[in-house]
CSV table of C-alpha atoms in Angstrom, one decimal:
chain,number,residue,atom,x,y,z
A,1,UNK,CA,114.1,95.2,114.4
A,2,UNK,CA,114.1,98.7,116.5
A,3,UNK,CA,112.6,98.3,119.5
A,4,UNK,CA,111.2,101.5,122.0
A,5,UNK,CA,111.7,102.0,125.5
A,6,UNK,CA,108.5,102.8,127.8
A,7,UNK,CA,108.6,106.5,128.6
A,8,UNK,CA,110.5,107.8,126.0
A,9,UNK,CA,110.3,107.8,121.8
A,10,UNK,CA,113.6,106.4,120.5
A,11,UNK,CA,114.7,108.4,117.7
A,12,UNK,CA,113.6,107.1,114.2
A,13,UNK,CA,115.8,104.2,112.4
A,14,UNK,CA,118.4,105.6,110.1
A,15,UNK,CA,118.2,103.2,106.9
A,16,UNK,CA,121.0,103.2,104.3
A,17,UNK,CA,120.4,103.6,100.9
A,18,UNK,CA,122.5,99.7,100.9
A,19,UNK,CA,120.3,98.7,103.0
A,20,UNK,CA,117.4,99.9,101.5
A,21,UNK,CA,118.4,98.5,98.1
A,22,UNK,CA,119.1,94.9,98.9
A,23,UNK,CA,115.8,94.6,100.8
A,24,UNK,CA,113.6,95.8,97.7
A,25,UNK,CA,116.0,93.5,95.3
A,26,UNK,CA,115.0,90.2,97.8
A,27,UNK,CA,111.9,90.9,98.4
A,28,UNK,CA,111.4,90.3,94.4
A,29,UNK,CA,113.7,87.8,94.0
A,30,UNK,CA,116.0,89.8,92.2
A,31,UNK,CA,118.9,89.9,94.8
A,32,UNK,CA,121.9,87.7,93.3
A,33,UNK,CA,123.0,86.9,96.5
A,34,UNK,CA,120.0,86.3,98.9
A,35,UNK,CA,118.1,83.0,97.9
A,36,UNK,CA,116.6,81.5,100.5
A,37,UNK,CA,115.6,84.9,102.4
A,38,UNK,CA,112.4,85.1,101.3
A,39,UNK,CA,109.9,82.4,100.5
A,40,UNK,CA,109.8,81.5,96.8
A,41,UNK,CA,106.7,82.4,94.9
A,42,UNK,CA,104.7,79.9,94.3
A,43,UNK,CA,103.3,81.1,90.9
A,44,UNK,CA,103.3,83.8,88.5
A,45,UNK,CA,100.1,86.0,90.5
A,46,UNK,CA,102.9,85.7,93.1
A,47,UNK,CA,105.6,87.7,91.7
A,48,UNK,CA,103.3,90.5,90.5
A,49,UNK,CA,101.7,90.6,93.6
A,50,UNK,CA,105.1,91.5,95.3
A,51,UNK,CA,106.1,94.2,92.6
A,52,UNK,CA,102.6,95.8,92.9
A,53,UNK,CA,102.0,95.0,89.2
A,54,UNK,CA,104.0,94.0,85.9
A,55,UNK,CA,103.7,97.2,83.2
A,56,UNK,CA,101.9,95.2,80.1
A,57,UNK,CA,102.0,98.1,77.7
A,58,UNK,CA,104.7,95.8,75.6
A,59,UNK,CA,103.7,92.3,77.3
A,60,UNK,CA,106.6,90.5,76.4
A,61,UNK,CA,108.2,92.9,78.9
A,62,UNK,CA,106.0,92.1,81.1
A,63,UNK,CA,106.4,88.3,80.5
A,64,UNK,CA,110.1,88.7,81.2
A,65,UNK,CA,109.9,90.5,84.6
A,66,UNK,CA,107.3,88.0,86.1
A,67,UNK,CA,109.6,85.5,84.5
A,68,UNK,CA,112.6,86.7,86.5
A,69,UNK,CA,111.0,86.9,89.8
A,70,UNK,CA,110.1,83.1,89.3
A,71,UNK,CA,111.9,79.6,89.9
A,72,UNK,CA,111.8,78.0,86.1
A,73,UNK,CA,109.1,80.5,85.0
A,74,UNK,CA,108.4,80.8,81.1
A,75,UNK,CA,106.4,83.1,79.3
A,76,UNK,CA,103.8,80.5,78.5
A,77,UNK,CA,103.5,80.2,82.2
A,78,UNK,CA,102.7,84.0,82.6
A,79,UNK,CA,100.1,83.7,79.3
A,80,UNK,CA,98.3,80.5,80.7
A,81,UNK,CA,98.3,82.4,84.2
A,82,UNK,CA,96.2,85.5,82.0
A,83,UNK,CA,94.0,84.1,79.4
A,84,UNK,CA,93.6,80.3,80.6
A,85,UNK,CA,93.7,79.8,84.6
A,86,UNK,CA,92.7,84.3,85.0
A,87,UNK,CA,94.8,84.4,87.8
A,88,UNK,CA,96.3,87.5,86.1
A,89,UNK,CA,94.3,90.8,85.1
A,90,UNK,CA,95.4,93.2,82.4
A,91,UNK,CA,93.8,96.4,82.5
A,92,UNK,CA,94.6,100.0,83.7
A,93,UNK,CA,97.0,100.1,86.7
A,94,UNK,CA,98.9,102.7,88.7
A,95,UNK,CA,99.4,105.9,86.8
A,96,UNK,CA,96.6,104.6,84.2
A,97,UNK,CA,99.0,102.6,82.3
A,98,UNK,CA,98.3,99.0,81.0
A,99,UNK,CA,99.6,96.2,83.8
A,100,UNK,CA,99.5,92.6,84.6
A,101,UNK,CA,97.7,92.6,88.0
A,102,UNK,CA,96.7,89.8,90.6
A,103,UNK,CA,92.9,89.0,89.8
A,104,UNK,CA,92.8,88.0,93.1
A,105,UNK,CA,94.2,91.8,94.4
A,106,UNK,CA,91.3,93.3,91.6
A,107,UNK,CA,89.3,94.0,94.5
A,108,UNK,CA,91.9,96.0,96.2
A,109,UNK,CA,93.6,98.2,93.2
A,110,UNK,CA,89.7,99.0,92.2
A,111,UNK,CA,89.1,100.1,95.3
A,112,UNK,CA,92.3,102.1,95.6
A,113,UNK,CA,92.9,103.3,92.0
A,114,UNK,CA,89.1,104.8,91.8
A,115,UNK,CA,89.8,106.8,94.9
A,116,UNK,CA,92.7,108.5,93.5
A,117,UNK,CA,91.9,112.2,93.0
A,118,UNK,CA,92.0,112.5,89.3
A,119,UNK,CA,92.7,116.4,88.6
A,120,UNK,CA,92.4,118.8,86.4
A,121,UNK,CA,91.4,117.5,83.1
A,122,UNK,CA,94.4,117.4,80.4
A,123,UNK,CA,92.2,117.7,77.2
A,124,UNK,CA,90.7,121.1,75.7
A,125,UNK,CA,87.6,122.7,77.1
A,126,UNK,CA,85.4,121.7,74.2
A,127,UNK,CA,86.7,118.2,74.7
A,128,UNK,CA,85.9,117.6,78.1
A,129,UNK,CA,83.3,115.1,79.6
A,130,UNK,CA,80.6,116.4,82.4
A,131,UNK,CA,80.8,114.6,85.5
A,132,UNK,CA,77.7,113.1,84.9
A,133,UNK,CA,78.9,112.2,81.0
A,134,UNK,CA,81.6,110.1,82.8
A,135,UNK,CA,79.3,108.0,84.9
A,136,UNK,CA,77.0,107.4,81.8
A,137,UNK,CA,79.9,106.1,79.9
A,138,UNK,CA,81.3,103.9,82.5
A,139,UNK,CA,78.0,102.6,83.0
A,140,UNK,CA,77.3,101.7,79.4
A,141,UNK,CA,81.1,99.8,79.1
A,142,UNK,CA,80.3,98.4,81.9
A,143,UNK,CA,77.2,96.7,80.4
A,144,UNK,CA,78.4,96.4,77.1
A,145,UNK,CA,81.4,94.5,77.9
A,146,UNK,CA,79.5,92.1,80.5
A,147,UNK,CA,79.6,88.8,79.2
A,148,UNK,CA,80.9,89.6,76.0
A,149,UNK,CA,84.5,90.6,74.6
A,150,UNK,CA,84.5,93.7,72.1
A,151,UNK,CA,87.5,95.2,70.1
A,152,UNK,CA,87.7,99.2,70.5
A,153,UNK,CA,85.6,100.0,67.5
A,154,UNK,CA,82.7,97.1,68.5
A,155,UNK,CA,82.5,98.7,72.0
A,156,UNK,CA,82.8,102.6,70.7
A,157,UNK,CA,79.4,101.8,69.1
A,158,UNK,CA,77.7,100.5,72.0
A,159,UNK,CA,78.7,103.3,74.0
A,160,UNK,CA,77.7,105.9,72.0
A,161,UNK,CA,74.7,103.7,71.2
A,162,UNK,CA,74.4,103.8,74.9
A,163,UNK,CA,75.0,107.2,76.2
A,164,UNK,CA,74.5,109.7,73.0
A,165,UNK,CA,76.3,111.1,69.5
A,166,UNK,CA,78.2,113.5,72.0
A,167,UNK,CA,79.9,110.1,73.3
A,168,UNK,CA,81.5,109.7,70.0
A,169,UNK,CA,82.2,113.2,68.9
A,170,UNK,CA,86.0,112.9,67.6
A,171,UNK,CA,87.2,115.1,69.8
A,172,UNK,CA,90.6,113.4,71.7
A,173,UNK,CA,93.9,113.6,70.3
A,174,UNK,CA,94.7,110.0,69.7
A,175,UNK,CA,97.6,108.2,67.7
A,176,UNK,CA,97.6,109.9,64.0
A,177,UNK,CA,94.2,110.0,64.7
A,178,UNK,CA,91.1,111.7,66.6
A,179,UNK,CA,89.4,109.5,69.4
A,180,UNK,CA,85.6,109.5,70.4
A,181,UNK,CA,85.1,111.1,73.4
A,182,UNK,CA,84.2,109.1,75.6
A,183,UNK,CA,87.9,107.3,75.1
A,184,UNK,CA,89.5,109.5,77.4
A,185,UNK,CA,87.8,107.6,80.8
A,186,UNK,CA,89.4,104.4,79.0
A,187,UNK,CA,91.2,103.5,81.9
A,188,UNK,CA,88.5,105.2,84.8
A,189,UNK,CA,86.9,102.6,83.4
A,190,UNK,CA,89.6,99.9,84.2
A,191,UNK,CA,90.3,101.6,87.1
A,192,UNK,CA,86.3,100.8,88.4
A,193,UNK,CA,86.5,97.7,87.4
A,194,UNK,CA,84.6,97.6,84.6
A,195,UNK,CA,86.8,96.6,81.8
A,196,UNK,CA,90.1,94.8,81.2
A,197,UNK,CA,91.8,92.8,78.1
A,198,UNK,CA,90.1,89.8,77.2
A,199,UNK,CA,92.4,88.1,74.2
A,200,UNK,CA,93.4,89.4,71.4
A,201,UNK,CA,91.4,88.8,68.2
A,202,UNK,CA,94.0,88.3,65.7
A,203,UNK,CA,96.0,91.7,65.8
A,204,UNK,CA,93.2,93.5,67.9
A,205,UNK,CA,92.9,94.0,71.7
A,206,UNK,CA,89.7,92.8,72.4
A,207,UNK,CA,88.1,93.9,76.1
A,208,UNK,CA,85.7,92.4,78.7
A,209,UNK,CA,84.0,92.7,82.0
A,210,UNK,CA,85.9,91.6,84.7
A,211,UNK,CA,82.9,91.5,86.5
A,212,UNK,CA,85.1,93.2,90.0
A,213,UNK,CA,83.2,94.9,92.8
A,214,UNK,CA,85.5,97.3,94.1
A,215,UNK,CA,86.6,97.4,98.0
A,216,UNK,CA,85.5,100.4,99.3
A,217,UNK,CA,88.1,103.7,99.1
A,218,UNK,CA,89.6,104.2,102.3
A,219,UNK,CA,90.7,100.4,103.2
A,220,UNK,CA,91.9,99.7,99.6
A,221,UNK,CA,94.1,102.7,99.4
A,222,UNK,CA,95.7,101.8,103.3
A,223,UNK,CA,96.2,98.5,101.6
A,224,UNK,CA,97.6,99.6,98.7
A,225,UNK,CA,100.2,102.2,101.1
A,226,UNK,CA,101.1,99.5,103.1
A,227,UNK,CA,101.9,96.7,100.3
A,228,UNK,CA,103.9,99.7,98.8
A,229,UNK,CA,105.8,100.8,101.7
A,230,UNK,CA,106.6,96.7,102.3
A,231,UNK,CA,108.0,96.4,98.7
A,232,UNK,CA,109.5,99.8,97.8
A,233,UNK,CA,109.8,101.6,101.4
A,234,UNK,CA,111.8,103.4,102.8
A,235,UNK,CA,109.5,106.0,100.7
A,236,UNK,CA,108.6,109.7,101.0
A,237,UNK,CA,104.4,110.5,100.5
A,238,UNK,CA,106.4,111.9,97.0
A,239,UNK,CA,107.5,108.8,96.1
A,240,UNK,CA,104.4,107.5,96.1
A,241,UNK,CA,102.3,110.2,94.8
A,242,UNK,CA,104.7,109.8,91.4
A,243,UNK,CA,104.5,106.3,91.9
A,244,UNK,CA,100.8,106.3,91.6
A,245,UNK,CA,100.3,109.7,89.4
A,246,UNK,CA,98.3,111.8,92.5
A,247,UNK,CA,98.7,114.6,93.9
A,248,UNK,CA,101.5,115.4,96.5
A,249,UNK,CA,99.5,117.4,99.0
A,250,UNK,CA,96.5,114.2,98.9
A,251,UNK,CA,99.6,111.3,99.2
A,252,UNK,CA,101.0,113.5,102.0
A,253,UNK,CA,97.3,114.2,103.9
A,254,UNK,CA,96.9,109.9,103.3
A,255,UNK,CA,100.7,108.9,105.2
A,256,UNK,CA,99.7,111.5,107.5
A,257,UNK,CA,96.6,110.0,108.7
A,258,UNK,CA,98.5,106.5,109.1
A,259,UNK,CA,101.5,107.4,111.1
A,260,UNK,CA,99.0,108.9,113.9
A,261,UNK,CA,97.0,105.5,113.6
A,262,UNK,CA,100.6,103.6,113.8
A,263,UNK,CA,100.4,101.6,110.6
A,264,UNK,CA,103.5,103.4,109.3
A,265,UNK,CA,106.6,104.4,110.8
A,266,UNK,CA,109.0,107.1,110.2
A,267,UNK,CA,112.8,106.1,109.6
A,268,UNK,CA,115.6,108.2,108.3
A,269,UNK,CA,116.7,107.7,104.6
A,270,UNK,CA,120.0,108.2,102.5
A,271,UNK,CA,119.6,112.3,102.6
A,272,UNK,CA,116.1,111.8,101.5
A,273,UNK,CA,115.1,112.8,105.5
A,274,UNK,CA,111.9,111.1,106.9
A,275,UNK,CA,110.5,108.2,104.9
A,276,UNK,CA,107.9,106.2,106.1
A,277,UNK,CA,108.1,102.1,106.3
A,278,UNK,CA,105.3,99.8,107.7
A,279,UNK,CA,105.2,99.8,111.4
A,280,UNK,CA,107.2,97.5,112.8
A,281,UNK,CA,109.2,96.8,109.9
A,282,UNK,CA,113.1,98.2,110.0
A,283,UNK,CA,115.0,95.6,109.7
A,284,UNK,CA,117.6,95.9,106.3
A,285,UNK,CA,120.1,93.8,105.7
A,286,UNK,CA,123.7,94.9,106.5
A,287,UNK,CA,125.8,93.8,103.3
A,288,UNK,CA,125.4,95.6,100.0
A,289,UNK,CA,124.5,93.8,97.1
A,290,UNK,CA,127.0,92.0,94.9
A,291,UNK,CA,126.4,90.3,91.0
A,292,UNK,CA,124.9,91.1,87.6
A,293,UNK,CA,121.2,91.3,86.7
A,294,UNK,CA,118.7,92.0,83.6
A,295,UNK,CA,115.6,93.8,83.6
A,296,UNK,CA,113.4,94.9,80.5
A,297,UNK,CA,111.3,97.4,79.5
A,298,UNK,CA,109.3,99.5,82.4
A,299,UNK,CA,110.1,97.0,84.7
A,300,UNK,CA,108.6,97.6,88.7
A,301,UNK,CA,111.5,98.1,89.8
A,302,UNK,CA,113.3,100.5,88.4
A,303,UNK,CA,110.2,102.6,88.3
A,304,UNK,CA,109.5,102.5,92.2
A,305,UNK,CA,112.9,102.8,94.0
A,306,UNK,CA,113.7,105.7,94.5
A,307,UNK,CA,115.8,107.8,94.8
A,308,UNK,CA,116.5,107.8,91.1
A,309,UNK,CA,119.9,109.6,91.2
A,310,UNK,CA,121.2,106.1,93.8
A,311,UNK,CA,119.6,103.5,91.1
A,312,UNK,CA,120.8,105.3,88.5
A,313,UNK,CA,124.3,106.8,89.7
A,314,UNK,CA,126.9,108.8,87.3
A,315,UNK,CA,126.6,108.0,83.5
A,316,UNK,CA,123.4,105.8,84.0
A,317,UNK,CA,121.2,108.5,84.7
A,318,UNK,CA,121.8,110.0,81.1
A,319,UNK,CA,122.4,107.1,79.1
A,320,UNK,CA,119.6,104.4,80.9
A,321,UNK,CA,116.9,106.5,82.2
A,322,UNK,CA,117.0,110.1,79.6
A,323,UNK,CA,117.3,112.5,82.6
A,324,UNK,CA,114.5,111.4,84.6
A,325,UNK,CA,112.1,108.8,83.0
A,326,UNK,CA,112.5,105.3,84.4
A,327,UNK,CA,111.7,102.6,81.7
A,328,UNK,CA,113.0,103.6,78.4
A,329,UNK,CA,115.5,101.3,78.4
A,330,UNK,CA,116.0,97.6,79.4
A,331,UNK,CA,119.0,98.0,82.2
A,332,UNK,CA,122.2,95.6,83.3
A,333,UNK,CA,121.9,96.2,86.7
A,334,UNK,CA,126.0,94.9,88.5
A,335,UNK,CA,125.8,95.5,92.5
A,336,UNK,CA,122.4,96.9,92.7
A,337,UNK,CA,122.8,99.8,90.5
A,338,UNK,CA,122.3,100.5,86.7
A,339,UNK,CA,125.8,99.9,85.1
A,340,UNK,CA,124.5,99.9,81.4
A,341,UNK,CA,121.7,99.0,79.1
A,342,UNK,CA,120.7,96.1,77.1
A,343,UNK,CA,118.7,95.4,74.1
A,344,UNK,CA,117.3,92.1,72.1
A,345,UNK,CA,116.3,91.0,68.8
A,346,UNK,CA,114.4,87.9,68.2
A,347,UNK,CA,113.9,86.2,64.9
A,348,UNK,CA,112.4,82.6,65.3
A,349,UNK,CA,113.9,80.8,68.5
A,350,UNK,CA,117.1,83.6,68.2
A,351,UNK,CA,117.4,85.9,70.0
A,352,UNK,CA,120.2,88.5,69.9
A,353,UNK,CA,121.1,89.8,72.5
A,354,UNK,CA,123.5,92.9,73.2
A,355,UNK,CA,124.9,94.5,76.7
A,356,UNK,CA,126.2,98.2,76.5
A,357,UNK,CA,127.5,98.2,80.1
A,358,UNK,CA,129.1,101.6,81.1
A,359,UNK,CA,131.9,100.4,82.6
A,360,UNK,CA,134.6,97.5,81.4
A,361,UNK,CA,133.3,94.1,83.2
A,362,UNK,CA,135.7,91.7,84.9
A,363,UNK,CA,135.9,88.0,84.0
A,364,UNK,CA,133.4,86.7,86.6
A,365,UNK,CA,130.9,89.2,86.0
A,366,UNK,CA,130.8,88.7,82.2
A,367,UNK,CA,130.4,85.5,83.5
A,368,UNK,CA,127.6,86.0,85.5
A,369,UNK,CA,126.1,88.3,82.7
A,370,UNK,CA,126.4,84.7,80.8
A,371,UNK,CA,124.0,83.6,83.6
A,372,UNK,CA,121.4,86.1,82.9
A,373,UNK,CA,121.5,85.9,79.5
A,374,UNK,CA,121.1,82.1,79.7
A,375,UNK,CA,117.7,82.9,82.3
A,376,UNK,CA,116.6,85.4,79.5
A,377,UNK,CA,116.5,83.0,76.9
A,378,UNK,CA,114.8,80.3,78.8
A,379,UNK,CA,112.1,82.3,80.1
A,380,UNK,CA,111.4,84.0,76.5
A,381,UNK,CA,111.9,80.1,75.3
A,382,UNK,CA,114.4,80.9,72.9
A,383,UNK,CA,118.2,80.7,72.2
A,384,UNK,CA,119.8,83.5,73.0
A,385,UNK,CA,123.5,84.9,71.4
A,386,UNK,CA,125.3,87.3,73.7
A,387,UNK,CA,127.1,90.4,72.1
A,388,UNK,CA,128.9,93.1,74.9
A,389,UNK,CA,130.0,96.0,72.8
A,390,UNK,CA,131.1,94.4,69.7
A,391,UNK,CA,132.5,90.9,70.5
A,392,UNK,CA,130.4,87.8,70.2
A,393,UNK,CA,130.2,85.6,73.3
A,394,UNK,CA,128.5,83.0,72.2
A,395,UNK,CA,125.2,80.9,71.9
A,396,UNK,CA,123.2,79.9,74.9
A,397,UNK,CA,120.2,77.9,74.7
């Protein structure tokens, strides 16, 4: 750890992007080469806790990267953890997309998410909502859904019952469709901490009260900084501004204010310039990362470090993340970085798997990519085949 001298201001920590990389890889249990470092999480709430939140629009994704940050984690574990023990929220997350989310850390991402300037609205001038329109209609959700879980349709009607016909005017461009108004403050709604996803009703998403009282602004979004910083740092206020989906000039104006109280310090980082970590916390580790990994879908990850171009080096940043969007793809990560992509198909307990990697693999790392495949399979509880290009490995159960 960097220590100061009294008198004078040592000169900020230079951080490798190595460094950098390994540290965010451990600190999610994702590090092929670092068990033990850091204590194991001791249940699914755990490992979304330390990747500030699993992206749930496909949850089977979602399933898969809790299950990887576990110790013998399946995806019955992560379900039982959301719609039996509620230790897990779903509902409207950073950048107001659908994620798993601590129900203990509600509270905090409330608090935060609601204090995010929201800018200028995207939708047409005669589709916009009043201010006052917004607080009638997350007022009425909020009722509506307290105590009770509603599909889409069931809660439409009570909020236009609620508020008035302009509530339901179809007015939003939806999928194939038009939306009712009011839909577009969906996920303000989440975001305040009046709705999130009870179970599904057959094939519809039903919603609910979580019944969440916010933490006031200021401390949840310090909170929030901090946790990010400790999980994704080194990190520009740009990073987390695209991170979150705010504005630059508001993340900048919020780091700002906590370097001069000290909760965040400034470190050098792999050409980025300053970056910010939390105070006091500078030390990386010294050896790069070695071995072969799996990630899915929008995993944490992938969407946080940045910069992109390291993650995603050469080839990769074409062919795994389509010139600049994280996510699209499921990635083979071999030493830290994206070497390729991966896809599966399931039919019953099958499940196919196939590895494009960008580069030829070597004996023990097509053995190790045996590994993952084998941890894939067990967490999805199925039996998985693996395919690299076009040669069939074999089955693992």
């Amino acid at each position: 750890m960097t220590t100061r001298s009294r008198g004078a201001a040592a000169p900020p920590t230079a951080v490798t992007w190595a460094g950098a990389n390994a540290r965010r890889l451990a600190r999610q249990h994702l590090h092929p080469d670092a068990a033990g470092t850091e204590p194991p999480f001791a249940s699914p709430g755990d490992a979304v806790a330390a990747m500030l939140g699993a992206h749930a629009q496909v949850l089977s994704a979602a399933e898969l990267s809790v299950g990887l940050r576990g110790d013998g984690t399946t995806r019955t574990d992560v379900r039982t953890a959301l719609w039996t023990d509620r230790s897990l929220v779903k509902t409207f997350g950073p950048r107001g997309t659908v994620h798993l989310l601590p129900a203990a850390d509600l509270p905090l991402w409330t608090g935060a998410l609601s204090a995010v300037p929201t800018g200028t609205s995207p939708f047409a001038k005669d589709a916009r909502m009043t201010p006052d329109q917004v607080e009638q209609v997350v007022a009425a959700v909020a009722a509506a859904l307290t105590g009770a879980e509603l599909t889409i349709d069931e809660l439409s009607e009570e909020v236009v019952a609620r508020t008035g016909p302009w509530a339901g005017d179809l007015v939003m461009p939806g999928f194939q469709a038009m939306w009712p108004r009011w839909r577009q403050v969906l996920h303000l709604a989440g975001h305040r901490g009046a709705l999130a996803y009870a179970p599904n009703r057959g094939r519809k998403a039903t919603y609910t009260n979580p019944g969440c009282v916010p933490l006031p602004g200021p401390g949840a979004l310090t909170a929030l900084i901090e946790r990010y910083l400790y999980a994704y740092g080194p990190a520009t206020p740009a990073h987390f501004a695209r991170w979150l989906a705010a504005p630059r000039a508001w993340a900048a104006e919020r780091f700002a204010a906590l370097a001069a109280s000290g909760a965040i310090e400034e470190v050098t980082f792999a050409g980025e310039g300053p970056a910010w970590v939390v105070a006091g916390d500078t030390d990386f580790p010294a050896e790069e990362v070695r071995g072969v990994r799996l990630l899915p879908y929008f995993d944490a990850f992938g969407i946080a470090s940045w910069p992109r171009e390291k993650l995603f080096p050469g080839a990769a940043y074409e062919r795994a993340l389509g010139g600049g969007q994280a996510g699209n793809h499921p990635v083979l990560l071999v030493d830290g970085t994206v070497a390729g992509v991966w896809h599966q198909r399931r039919s019953g307990r099958r499940i196919a798997v196939t590895v494009e990697p960008l580069k030829p693999l070597s004996a023990p790392r097509l053995r190790a990519l045996e590994e993952q495949v084998e941890r894939v399979a067990a967490i999805m509880e199925g039996t998985a085949e693996l395919t690299v290009g076009a040669v069939t490995v074999g089955p693992h159960a």
